[in-house]
Coordinates of C-alpha atoms in Angstrom, one line a residue:
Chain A
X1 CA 103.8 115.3 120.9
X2 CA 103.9 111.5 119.7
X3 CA 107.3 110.0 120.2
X4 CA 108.5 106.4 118.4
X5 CA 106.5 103.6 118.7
X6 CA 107.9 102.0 122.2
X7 CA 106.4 98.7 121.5
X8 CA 103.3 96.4 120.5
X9 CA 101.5 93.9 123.1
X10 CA 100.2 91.1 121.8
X11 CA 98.0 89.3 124.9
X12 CA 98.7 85.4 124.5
X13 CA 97.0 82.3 126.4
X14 CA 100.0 80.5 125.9
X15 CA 103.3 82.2 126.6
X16 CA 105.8 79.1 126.1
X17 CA 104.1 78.8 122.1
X18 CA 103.6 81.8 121.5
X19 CA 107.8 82.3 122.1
X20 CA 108.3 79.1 120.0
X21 CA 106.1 80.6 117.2
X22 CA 108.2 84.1 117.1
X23 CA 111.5 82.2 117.7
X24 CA 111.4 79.6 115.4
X25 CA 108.7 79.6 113.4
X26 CA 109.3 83.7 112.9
X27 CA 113.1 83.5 113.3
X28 CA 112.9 86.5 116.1
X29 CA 115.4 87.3 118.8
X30 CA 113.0 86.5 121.7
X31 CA 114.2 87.4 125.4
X32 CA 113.7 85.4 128.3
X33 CA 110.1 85.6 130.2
X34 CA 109.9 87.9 133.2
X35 CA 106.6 87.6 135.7
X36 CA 105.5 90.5 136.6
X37 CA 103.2 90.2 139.3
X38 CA 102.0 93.4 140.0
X39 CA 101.3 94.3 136.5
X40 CA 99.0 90.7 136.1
X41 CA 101.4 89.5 133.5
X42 CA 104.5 87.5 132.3
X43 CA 105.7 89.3 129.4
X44 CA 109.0 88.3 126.7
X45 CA 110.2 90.6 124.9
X46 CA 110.4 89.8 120.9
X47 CA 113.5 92.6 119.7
X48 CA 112.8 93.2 115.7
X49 CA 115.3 96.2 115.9
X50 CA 113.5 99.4 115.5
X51 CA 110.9 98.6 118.4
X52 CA 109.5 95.7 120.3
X53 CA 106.7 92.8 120.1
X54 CA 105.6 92.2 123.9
X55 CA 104.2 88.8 124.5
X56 CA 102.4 89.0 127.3
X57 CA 100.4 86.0 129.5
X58 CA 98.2 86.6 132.1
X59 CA 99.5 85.8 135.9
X60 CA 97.1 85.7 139.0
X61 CA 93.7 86.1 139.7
X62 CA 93.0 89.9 138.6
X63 CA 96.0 90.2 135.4
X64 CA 94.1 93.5 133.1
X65 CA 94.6 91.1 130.0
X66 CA 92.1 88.0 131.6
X67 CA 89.2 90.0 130.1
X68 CA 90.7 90.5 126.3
X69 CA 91.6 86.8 126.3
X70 CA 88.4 85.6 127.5
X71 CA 87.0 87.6 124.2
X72 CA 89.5 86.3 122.4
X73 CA 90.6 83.1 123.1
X74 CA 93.5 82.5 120.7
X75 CA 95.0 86.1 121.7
X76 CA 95.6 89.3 120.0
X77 CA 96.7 92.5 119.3
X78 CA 96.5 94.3 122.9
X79 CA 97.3 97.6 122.8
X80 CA 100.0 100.1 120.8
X81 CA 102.8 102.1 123.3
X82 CA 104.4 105.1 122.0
X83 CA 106.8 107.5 124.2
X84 CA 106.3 111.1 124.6
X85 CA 108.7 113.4 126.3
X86 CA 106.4 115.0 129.0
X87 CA 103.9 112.8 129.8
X88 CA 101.8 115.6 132.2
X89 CA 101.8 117.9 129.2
X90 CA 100.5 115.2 126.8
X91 CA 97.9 114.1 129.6
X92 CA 96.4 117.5 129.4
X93 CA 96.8 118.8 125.9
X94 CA 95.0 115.1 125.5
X95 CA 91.9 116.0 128.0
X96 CA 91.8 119.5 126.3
X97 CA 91.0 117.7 123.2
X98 CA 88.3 115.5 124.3
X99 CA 90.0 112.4 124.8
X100 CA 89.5 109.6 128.0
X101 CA 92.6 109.1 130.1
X102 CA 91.8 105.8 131.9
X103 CA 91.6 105.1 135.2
X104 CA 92.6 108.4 137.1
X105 CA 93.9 110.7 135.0
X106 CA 97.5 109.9 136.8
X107 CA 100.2 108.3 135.1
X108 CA 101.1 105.0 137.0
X109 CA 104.5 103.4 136.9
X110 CA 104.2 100.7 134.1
X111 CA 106.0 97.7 133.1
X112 CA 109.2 99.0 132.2
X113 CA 109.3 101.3 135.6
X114 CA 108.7 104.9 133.4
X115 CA 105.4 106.9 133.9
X116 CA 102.4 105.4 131.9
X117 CA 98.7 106.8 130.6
X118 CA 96.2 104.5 128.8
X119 CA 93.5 106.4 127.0
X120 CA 90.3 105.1 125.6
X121 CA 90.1 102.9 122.6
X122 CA 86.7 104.3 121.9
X123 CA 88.8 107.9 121.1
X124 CA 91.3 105.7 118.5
X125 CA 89.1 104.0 116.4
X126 CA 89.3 100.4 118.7
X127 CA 93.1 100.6 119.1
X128 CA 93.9 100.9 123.0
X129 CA 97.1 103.5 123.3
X130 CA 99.2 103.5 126.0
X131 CA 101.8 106.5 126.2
X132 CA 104.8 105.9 128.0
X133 CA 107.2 108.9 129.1
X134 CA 110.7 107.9 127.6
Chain B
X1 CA 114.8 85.7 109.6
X2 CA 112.2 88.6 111.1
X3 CA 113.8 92.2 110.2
X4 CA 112.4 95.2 111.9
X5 CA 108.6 96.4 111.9
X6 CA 107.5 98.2 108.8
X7 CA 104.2 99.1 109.9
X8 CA 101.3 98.4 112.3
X9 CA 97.9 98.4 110.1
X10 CA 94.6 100.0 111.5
X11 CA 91.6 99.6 110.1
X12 CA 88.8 102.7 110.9
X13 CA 85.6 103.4 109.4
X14 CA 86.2 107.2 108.9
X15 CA 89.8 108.2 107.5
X16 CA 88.9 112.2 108.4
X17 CA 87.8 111.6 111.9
X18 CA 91.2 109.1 112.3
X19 CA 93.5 111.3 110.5
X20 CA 92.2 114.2 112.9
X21 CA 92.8 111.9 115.8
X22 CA 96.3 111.4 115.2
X23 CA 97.5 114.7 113.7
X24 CA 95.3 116.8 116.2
X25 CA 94.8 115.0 119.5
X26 CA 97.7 112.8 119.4
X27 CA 100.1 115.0 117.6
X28 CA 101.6 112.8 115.1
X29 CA 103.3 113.6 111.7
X30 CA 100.3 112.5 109.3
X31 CA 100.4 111.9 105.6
X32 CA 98.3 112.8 103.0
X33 CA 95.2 110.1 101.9
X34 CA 96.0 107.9 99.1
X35 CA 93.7 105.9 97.1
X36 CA 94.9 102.0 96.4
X37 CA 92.0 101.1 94.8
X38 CA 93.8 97.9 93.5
X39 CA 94.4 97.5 97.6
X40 CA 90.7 97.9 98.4
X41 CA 91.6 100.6 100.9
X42 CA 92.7 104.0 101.3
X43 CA 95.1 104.8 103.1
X44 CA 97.4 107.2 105.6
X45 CA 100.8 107.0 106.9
X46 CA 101.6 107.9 110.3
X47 CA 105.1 108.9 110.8
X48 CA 106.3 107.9 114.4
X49 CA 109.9 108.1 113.8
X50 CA 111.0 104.5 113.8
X51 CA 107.9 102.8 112.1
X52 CA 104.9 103.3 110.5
X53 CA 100.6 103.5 111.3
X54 CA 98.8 102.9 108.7
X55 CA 95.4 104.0 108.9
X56 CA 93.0 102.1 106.9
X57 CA 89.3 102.8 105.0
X58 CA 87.6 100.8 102.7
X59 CA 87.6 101.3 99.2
X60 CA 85.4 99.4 96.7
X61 CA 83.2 97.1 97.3
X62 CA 85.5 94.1 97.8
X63 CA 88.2 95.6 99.8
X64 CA 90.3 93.0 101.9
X65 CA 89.5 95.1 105.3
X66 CA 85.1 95.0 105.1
X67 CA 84.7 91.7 106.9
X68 CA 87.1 93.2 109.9
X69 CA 85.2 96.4 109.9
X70 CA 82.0 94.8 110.1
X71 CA 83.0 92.8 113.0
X72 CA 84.7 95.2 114.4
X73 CA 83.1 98.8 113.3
X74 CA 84.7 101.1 115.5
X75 CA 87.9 99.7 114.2
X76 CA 91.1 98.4 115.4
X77 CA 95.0 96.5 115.0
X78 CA 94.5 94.4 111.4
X79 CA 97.8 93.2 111.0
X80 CA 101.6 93.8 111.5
X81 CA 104.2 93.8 109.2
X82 CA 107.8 92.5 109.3
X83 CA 110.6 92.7 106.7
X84 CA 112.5 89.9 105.7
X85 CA 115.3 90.2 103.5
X86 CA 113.8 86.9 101.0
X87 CA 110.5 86.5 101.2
X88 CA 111.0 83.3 99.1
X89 CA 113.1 81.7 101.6
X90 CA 110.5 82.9 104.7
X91 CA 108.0 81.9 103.1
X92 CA 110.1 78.0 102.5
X93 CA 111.2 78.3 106.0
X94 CA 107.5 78.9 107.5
X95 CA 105.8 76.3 105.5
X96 CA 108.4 73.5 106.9
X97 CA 107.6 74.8 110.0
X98 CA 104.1 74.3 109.8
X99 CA 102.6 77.4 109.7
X100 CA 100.1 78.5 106.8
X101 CA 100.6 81.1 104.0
X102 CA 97.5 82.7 103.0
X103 CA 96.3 83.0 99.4
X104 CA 98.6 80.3 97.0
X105 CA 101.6 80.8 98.5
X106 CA 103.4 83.2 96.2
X107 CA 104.0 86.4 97.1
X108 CA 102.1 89.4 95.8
X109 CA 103.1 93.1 95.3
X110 CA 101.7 94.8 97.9
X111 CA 100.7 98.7 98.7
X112 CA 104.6 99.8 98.9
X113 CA 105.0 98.3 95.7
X114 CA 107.0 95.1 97.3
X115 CA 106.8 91.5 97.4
X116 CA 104.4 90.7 100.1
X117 CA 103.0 87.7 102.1
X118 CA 100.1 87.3 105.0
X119 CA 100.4 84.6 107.3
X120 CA 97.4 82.8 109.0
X121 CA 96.3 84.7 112.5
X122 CA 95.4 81.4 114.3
X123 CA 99.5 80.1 114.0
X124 CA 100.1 83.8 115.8
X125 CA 97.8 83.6 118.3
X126 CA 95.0 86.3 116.9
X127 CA 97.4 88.2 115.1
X128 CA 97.3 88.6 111.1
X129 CA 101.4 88.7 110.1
X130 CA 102.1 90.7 106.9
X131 CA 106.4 89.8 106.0
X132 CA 107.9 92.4 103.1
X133 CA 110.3 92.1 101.6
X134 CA 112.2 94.8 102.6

């Protein structure tokens, strides 16, 4: 069921460092930032070749990363996002197993405009998963 | 200078339960558990196609992942790793950039059997950087 690894999100308080430190400290090819407003965030995209580092800074008043950075104020690792064919099937082959969809149970339409699912990071050991239908 | 990701590090109190989360729930390609006792951890390789998990237990009583367990003891992200083609001239290029190199500075062999550096978490913003040299 688990596709490739889609991307890591990284949740930053500082968007305009945080490219500095992966394009010239790090050496990266770093992408332009895009505000995403109705996700809550501004992310850049950091290409490494075989998947992506998302940078992502909170925007407005109610961005689902305010709460991670106010635990952690110098930023993080956010959450993992790997792709999966059917994103239905994996939704309920996951809530057969026992594992928390959040929210719903529906897949919304995430940041890159493809069906999305979070599920609990209680069920994977801390690590928040999002599964993205590629 | 940043090549592709080689692997996203997970630390988790309880390899079974983990290794049943991924193969069973998640349906991933899992590994079989391998001892590193000269790593401080155990550890289990998640094939996703175009990178690695690594799921991580303690082993020993000094392994490098205890302090982030007991922080953290459901688990979570530990670190990410890059490959660089010259881990010499990374590490040269990050120290004249500012940012710190844990340990002396010289690069150690590391659980893949390869040259191996961590960076400091607070010059990328929460997150510990592993570079190998690939």
């Amino acid at each position: 069921m688990l596709g490739r690894l889609n991307h890591v999100a990284l949740a930053v308080p500082d968007l305009v460092a945080a490219v500095a430190a992966y394009r010239d400290t790090l050496g990266a090819r770093v992408g332009e930032p895009q505000a995403l407003p109705e996700h809550g965030v501004t992310v850049v995209f950091v290409d490494v070749g075989n998947t992506k580092i998302e940078l992502l800074e909170p925007l407005g008043e109610t961005s689902p990363i305010a709460a991670f950075l106010e635990k952690n104020p110098s930023g993080g690792m956010h959450h993992l996002c790997y792709e999966v064919d059917d994103i239905l099937a994996a939704r309920d082959h996951l809530k057969s197993s026992g594992a928390r969809v959040l929210g719903d149970g529906n897949p919304k339409i995430g940041a890159h405009g493809k069906p999305v699912l979070f599920l609990h990071p209680k069920d994977f050991f801390g690590t928040l998963v999002e599964l993205e239908q590629a």
